[in-house]
mmCIF file with all atom_site columns, C-alpha atoms in Angstrom:
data_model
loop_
_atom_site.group_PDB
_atom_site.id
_atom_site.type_symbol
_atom_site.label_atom_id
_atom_site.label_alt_id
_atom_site.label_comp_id
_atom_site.label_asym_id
_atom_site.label_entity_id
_atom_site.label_seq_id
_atom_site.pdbx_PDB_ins_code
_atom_site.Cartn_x
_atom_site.Cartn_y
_atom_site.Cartn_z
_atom_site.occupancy
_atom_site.B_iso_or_equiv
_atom_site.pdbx_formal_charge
_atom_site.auth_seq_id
_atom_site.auth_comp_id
_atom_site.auth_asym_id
_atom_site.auth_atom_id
_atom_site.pdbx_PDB_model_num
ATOM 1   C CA . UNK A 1 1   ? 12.070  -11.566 11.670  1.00 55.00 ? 1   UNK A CA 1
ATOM 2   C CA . UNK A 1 2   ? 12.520  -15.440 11.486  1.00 58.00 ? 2   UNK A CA 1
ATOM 3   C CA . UNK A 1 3   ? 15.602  -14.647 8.960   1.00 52.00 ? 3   UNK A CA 1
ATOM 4   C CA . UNK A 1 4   ? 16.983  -12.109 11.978  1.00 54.00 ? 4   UNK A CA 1
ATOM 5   C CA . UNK A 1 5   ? 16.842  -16.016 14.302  1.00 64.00 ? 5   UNK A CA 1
ATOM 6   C CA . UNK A 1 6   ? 18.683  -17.735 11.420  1.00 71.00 ? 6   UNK A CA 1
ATOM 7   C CA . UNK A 1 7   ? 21.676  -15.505 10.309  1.00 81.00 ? 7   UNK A CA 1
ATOM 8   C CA . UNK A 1 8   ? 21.693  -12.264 12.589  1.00 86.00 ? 8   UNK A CA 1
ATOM 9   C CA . UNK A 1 9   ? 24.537  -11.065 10.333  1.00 90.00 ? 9   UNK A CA 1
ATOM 10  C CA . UNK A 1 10  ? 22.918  -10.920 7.082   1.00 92.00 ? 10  UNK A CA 1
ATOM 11  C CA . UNK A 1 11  ? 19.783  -10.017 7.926   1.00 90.00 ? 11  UNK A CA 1
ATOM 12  C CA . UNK A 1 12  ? 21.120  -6.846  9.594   1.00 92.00 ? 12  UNK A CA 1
ATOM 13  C CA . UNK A 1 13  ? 22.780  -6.033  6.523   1.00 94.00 ? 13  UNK A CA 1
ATOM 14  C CA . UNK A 1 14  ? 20.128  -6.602  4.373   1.00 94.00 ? 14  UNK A CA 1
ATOM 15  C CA . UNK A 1 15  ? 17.531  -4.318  6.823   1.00 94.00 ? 15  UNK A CA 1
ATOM 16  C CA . UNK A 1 16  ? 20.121  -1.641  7.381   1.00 96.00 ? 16  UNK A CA 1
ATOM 17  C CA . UNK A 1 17  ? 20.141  -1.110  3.284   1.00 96.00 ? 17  UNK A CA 1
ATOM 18  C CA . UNK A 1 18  ? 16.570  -1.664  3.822   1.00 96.00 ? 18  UNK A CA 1
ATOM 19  C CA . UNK A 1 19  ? 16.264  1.407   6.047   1.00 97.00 ? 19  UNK A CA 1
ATOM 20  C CA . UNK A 1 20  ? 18.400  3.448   3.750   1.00 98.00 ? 20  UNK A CA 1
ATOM 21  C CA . UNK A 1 21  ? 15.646  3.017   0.664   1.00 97.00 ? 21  UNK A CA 1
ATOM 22  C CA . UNK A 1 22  ? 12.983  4.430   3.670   1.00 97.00 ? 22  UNK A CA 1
ATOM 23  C CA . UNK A 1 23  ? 15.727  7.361   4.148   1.00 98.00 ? 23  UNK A CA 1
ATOM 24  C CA . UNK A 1 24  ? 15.514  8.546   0.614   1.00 98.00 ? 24  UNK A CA 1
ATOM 25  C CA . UNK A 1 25  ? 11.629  7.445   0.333   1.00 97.00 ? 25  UNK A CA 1
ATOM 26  C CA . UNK A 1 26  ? 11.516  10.194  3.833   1.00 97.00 ? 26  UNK A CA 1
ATOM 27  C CA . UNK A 1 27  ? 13.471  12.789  2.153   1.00 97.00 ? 27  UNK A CA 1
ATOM 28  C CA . UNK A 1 28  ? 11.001  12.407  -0.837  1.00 97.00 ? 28  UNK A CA 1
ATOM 29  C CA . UNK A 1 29  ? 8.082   13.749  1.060   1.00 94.00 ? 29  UNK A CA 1
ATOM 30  C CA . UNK A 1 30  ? 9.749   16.083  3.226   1.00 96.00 ? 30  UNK A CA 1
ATOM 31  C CA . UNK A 1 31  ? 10.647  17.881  -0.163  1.00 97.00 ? 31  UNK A CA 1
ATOM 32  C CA . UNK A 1 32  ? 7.345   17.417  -1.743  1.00 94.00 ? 32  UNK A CA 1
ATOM 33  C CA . UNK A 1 33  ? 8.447   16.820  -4.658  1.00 95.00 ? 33  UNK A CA 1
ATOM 34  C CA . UNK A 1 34  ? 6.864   15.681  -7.679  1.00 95.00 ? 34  UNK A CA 1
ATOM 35  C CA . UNK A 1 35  ? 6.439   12.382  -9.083  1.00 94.00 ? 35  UNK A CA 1
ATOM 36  C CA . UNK A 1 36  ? 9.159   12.861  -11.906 1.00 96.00 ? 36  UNK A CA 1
ATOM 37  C CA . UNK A 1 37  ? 11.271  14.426  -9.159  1.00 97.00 ? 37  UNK A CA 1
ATOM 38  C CA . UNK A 1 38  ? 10.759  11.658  -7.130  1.00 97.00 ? 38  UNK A CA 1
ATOM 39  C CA . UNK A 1 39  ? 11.808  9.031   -9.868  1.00 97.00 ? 39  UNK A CA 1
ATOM 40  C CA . UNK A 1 40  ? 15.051  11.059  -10.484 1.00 98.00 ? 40  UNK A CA 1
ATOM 41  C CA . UNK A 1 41  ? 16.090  10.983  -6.969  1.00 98.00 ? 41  UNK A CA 1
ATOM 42  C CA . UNK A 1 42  ? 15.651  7.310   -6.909  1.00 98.00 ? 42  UNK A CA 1
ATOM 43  C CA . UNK A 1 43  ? 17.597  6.885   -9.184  1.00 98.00 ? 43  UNK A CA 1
ATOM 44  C CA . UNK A 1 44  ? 20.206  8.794   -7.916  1.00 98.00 ? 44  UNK A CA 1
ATOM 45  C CA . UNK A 1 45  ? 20.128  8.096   -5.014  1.00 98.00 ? 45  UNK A CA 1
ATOM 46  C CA . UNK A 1 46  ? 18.296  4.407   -4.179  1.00 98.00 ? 46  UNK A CA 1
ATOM 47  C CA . UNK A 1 47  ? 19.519  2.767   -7.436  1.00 98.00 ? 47  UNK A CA 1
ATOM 48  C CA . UNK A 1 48  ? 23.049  2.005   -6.125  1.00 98.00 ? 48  UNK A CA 1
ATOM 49  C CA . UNK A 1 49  ? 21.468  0.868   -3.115  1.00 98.00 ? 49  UNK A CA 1
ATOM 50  C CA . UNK A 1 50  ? 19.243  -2.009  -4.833  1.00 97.00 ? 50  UNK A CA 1
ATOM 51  C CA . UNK A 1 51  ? 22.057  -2.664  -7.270  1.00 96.00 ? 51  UNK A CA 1
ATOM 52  C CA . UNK A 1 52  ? 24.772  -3.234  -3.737  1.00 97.00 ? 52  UNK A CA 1
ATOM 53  C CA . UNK A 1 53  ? 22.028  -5.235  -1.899  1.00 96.00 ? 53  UNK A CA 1
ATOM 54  C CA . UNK A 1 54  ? 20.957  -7.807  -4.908  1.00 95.00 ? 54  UNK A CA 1
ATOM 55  C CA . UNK A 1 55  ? 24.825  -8.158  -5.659  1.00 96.00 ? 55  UNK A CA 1
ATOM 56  C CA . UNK A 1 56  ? 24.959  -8.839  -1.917  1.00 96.00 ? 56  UNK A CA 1
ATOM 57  C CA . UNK A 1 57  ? 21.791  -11.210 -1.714  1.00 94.00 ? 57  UNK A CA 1
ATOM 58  C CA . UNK A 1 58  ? 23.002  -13.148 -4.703  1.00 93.00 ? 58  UNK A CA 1
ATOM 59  C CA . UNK A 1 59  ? 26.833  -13.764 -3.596  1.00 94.00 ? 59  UNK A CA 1
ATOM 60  C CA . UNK A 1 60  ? 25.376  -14.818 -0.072  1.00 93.00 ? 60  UNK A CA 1
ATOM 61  C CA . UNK A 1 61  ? 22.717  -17.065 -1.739  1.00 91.00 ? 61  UNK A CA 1
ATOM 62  C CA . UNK A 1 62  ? 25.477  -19.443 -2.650  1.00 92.00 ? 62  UNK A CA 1
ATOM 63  C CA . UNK A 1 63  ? 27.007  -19.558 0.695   1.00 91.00 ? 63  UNK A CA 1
ATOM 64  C CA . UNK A 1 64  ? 23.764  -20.169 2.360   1.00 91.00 ? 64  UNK A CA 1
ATOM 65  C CA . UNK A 1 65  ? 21.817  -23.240 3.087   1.00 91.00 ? 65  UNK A CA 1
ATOM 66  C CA . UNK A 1 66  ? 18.546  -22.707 0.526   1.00 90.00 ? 66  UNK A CA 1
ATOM 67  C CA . UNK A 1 67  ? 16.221  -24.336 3.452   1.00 91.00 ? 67  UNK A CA 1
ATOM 68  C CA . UNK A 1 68  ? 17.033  -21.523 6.236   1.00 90.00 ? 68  UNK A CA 1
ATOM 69  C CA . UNK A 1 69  ? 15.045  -18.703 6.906   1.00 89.00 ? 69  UNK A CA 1
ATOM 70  C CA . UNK A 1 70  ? 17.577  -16.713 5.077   1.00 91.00 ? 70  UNK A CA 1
ATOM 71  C CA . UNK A 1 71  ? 18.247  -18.589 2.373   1.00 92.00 ? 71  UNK A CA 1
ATOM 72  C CA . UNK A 1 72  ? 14.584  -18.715 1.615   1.00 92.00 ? 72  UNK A CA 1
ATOM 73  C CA . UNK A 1 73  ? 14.277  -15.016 1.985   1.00 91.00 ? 73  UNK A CA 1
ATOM 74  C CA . UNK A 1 74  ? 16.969  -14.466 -0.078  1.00 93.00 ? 74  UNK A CA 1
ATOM 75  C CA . UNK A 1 75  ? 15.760  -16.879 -2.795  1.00 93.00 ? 75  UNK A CA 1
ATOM 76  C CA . UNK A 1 76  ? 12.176  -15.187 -2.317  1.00 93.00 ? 76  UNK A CA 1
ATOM 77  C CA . UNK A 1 77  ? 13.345  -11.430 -3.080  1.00 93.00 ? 77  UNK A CA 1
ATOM 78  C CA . UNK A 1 78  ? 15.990  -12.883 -6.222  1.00 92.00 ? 78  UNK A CA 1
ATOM 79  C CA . UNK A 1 79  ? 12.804  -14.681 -8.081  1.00 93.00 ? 79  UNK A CA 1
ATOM 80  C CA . UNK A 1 80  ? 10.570  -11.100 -7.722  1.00 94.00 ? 80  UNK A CA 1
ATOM 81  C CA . UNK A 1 81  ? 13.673  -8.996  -7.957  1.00 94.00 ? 81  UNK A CA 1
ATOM 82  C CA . UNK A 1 82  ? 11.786  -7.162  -11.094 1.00 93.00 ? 82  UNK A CA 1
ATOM 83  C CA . UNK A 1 83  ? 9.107   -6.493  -9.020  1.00 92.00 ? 83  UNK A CA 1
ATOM 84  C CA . UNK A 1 84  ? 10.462  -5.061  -6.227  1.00 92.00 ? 84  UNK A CA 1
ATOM 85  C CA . UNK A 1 85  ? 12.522  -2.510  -7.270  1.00 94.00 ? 85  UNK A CA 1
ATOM 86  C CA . UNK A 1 86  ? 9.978   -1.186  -10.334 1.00 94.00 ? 86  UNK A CA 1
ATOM 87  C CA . UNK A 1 87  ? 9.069   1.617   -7.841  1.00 95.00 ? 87  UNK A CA 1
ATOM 88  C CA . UNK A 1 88  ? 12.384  3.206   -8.631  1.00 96.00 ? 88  UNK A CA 1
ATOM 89  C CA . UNK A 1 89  ? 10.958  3.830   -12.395 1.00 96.00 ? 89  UNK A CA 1
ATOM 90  C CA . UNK A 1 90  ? 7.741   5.745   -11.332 1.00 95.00 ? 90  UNK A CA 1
ATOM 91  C CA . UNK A 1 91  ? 7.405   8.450   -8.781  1.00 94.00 ? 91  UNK A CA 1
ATOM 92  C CA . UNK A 1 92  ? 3.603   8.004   -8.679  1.00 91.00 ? 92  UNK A CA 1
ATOM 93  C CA . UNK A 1 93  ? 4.494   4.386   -6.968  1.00 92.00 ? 93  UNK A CA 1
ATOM 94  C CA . UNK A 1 94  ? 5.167   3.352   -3.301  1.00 92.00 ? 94  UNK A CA 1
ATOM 95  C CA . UNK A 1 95  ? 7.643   1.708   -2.062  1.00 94.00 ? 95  UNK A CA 1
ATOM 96  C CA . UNK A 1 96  ? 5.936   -0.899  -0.138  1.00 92.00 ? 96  UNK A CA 1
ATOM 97  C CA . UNK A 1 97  ? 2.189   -1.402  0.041   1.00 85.00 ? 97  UNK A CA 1
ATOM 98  C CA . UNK A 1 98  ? 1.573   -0.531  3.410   1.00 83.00 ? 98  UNK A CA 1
ATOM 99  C CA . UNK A 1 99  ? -1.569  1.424   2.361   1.00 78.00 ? 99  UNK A CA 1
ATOM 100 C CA . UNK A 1 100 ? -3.462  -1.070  0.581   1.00 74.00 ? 100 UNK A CA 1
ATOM 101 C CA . UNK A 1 101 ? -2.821  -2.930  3.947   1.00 77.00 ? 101 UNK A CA 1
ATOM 102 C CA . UNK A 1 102 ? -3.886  -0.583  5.961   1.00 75.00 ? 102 UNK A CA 1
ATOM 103 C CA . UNK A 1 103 ? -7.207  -0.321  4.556   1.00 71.00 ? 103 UNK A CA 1
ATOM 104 C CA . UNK A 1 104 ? -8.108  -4.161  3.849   1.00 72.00 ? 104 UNK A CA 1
ATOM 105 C CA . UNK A 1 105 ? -6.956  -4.995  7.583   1.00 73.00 ? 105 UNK A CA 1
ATOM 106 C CA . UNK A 1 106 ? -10.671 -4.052  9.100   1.00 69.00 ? 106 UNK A CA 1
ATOM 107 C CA . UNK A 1 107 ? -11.544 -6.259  6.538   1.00 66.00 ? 107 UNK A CA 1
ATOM 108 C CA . UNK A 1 108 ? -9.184  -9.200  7.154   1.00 69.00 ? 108 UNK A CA 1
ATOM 109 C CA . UNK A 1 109 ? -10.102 -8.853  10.559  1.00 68.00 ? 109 UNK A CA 1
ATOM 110 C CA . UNK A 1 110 ? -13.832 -9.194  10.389  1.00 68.00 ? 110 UNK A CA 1
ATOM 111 C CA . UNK A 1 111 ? -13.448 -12.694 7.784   1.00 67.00 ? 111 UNK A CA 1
ATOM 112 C CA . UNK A 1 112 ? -14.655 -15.000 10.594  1.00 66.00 ? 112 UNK A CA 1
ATOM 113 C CA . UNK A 1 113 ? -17.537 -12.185 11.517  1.00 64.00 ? 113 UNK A CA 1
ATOM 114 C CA . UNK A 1 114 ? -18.523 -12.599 7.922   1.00 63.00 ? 114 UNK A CA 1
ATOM 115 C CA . UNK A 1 115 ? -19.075 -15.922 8.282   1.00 67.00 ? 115 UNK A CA 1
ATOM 116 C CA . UNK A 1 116 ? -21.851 -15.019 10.414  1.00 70.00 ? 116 UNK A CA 1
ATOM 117 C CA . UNK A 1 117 ? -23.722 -12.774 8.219   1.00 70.00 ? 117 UNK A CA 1
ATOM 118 C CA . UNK A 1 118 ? -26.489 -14.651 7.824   1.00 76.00 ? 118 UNK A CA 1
ATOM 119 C CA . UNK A 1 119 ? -26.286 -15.214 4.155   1.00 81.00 ? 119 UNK A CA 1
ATOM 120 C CA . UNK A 1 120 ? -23.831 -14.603 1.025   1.00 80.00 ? 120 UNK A CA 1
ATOM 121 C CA . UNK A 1 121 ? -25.962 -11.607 0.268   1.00 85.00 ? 121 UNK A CA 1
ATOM 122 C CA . UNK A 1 122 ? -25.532 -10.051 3.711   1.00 84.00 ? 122 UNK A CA 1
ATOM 123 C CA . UNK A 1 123 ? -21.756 -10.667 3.653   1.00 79.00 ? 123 UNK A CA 1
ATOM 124 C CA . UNK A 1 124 ? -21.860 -8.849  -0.062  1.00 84.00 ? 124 UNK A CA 1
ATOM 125 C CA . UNK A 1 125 ? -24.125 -5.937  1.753   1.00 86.00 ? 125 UNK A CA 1
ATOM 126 C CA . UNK A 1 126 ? -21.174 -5.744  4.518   1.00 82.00 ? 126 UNK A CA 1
ATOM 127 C CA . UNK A 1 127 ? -18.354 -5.877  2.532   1.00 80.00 ? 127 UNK A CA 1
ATOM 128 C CA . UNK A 1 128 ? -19.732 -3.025  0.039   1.00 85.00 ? 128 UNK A CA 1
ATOM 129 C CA . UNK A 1 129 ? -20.295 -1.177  3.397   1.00 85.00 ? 129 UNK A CA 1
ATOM 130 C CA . UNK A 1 130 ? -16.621 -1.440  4.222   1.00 82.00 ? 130 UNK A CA 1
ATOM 131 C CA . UNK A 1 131 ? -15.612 -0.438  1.115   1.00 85.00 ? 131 UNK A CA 1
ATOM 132 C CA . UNK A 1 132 ? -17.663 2.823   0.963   1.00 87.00 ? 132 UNK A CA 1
ATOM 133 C CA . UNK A 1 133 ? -16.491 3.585   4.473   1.00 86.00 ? 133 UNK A CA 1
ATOM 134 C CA . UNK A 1 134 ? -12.905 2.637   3.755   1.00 85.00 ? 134 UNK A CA 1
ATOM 135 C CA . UNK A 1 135 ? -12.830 5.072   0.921   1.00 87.00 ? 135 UNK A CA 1
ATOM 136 C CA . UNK A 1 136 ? -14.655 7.786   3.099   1.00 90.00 ? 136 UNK A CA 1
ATOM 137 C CA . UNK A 1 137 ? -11.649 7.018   5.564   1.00 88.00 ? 137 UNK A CA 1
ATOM 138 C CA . UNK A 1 138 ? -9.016  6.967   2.074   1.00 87.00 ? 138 UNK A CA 1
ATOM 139 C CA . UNK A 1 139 ? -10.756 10.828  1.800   1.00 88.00 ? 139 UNK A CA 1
ATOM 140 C CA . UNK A 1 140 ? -10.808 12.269  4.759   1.00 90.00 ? 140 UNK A CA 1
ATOM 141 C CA . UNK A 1 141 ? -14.932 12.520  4.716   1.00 91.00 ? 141 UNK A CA 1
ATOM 142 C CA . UNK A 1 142 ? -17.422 12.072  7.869   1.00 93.00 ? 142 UNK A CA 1
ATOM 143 C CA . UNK A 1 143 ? -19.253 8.684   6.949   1.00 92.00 ? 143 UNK A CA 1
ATOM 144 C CA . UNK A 1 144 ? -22.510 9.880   8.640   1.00 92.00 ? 144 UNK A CA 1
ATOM 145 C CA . UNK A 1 145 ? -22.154 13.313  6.351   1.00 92.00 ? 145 UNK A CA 1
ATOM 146 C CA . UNK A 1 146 ? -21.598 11.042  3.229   1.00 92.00 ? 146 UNK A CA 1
ATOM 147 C CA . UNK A 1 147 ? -24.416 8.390   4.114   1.00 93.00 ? 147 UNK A CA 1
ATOM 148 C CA . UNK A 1 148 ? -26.729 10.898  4.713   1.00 93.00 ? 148 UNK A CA 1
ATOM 149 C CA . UNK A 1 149 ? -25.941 13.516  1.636   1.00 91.00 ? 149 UNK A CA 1
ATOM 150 C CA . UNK A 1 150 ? -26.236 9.944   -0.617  1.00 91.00 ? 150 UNK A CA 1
ATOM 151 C CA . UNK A 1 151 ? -29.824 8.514   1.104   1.00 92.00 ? 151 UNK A CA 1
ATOM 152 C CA . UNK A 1 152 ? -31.079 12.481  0.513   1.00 91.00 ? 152 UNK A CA 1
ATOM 153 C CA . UNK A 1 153 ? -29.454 12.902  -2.882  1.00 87.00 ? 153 UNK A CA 1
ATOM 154 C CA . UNK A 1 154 ? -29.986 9.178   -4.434  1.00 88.00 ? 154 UNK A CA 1
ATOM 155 C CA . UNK A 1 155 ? -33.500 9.550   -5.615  1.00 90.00 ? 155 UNK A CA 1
ATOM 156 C CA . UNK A 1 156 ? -32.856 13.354  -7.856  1.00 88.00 ? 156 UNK A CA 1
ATOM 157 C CA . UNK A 1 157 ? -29.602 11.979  -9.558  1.00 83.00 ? 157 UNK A CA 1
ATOM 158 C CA . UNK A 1 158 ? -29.093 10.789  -12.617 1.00 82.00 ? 158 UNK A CA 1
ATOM 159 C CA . UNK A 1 159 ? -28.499 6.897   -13.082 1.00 79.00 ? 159 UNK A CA 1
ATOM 160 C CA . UNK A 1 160 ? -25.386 7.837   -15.357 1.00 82.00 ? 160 UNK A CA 1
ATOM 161 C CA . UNK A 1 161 ? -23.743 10.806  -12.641 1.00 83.00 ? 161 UNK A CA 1
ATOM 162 C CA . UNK A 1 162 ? -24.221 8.264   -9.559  1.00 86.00 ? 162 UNK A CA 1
ATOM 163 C CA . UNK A 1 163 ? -20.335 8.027   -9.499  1.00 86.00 ? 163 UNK A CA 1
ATOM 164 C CA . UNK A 1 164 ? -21.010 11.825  -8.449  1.00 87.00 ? 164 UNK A CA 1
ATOM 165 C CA . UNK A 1 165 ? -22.492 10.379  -4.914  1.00 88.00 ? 165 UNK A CA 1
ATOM 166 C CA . UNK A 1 166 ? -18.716 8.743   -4.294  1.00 88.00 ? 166 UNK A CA 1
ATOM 167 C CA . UNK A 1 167 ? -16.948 9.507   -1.014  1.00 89.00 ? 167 UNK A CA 1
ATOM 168 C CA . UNK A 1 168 ? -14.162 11.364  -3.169  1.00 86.00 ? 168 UNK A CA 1
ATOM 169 C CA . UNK A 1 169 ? -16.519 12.996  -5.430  1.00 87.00 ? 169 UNK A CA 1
ATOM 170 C CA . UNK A 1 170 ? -19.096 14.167  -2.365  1.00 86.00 ? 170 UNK A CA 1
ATOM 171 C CA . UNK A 1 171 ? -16.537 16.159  -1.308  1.00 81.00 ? 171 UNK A CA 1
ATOM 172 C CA . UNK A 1 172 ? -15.204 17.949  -4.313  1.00 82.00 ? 172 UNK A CA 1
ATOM 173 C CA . UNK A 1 173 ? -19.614 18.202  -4.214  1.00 80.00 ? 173 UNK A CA 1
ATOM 174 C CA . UNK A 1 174 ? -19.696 20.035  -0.525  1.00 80.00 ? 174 UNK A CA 1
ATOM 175 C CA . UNK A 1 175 ? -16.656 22.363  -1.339  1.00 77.00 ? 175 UNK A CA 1
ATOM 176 C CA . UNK A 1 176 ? -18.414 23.268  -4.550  1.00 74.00 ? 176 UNK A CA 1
ATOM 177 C CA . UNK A 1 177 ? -21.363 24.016  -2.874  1.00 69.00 ? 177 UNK A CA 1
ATOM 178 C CA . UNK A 1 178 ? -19.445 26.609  0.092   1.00 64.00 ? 178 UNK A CA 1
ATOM 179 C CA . UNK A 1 179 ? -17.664 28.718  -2.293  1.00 62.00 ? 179 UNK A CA 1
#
């Protein structure tokens, strides 16, 4: 956004081929296809993409000033170039990491709350909480089912099977248990 204020010009270019990665990551799930299926049509069809935009980045490197917006951005995506287009080479990866985000933002957002927790051992207690309920959210399972199936199941399970009380394992557990 800043980089849009500095060099309109560039930046536009550089989101436009931006959007056009999104494009082919949208036509990926439309098709459900698989993760191999996914990586060949990457290829195909996002390779010459990152290839025309880090050809582009680098020529307009040199005719920017390095301290702008843009010419930090630019400078930013050339050092973790490697990194940011290894998504083309495996299907099973995303192209951004806008779900790990997702699910740590309650989390970011209740930092200062933890500071209030009474003690370090509370805060641990609360952030083990979120996690449990994050992953019930990451699942698609009722937290109050899960709680209560793990305070009436904890006690009969075997120390070694208590991965079997997990939000995605509970319910694998209740679908079991219907059919």
């Amino acid at each position: 956004e800043r980089a849009l204020d500095n060099d309109k010009t560039k930046a536009q270019h550089v989101l436009i081929e931006i959007q056009k990665l999104y494009a082919v990551e949208k036509k990926a799930k439309e098709q459900n296809l698989t993760a191999d299926q996914i990586k060949e049509l990457r290829l195909k069809e996002s390779l010459p993409i990152i290839n025309e935009l880090g050809k582009y980045m680098f020529v307009q490197m040199k005719l920017t000033l390095p301290k702008s917006q843009i010419g930090k951005a630019f400078a930013y995506s050339q050092t973790r170039w490697d990194n940011l287009s290894a998504y083309l080479y495996d299907g099973n990866l995303q192209i951004d990491n806008n779900l790990v985000e997702n699910a740590i933002r309650p989390v970011a957002l209740g930092r200062k709350n933890y500071l209030f927790a009474g003690s370090h051992d509370a805060a641990q207690r609360a952030a083990m909480a979120y996690t449990f309920f994050a992953n019930c959210k990451k699942h698609d399972v009722n937290p109050y089912q899960w709680l209560k199936y793990v305070l009436e199941n904890i006690q009969s399970i075997n120390h070694k099977n208590i991965t079997d009380l997990y939000p995605h394992n509970y319910k694998k557990a209740i679908s079991d248990a219907v059919e």
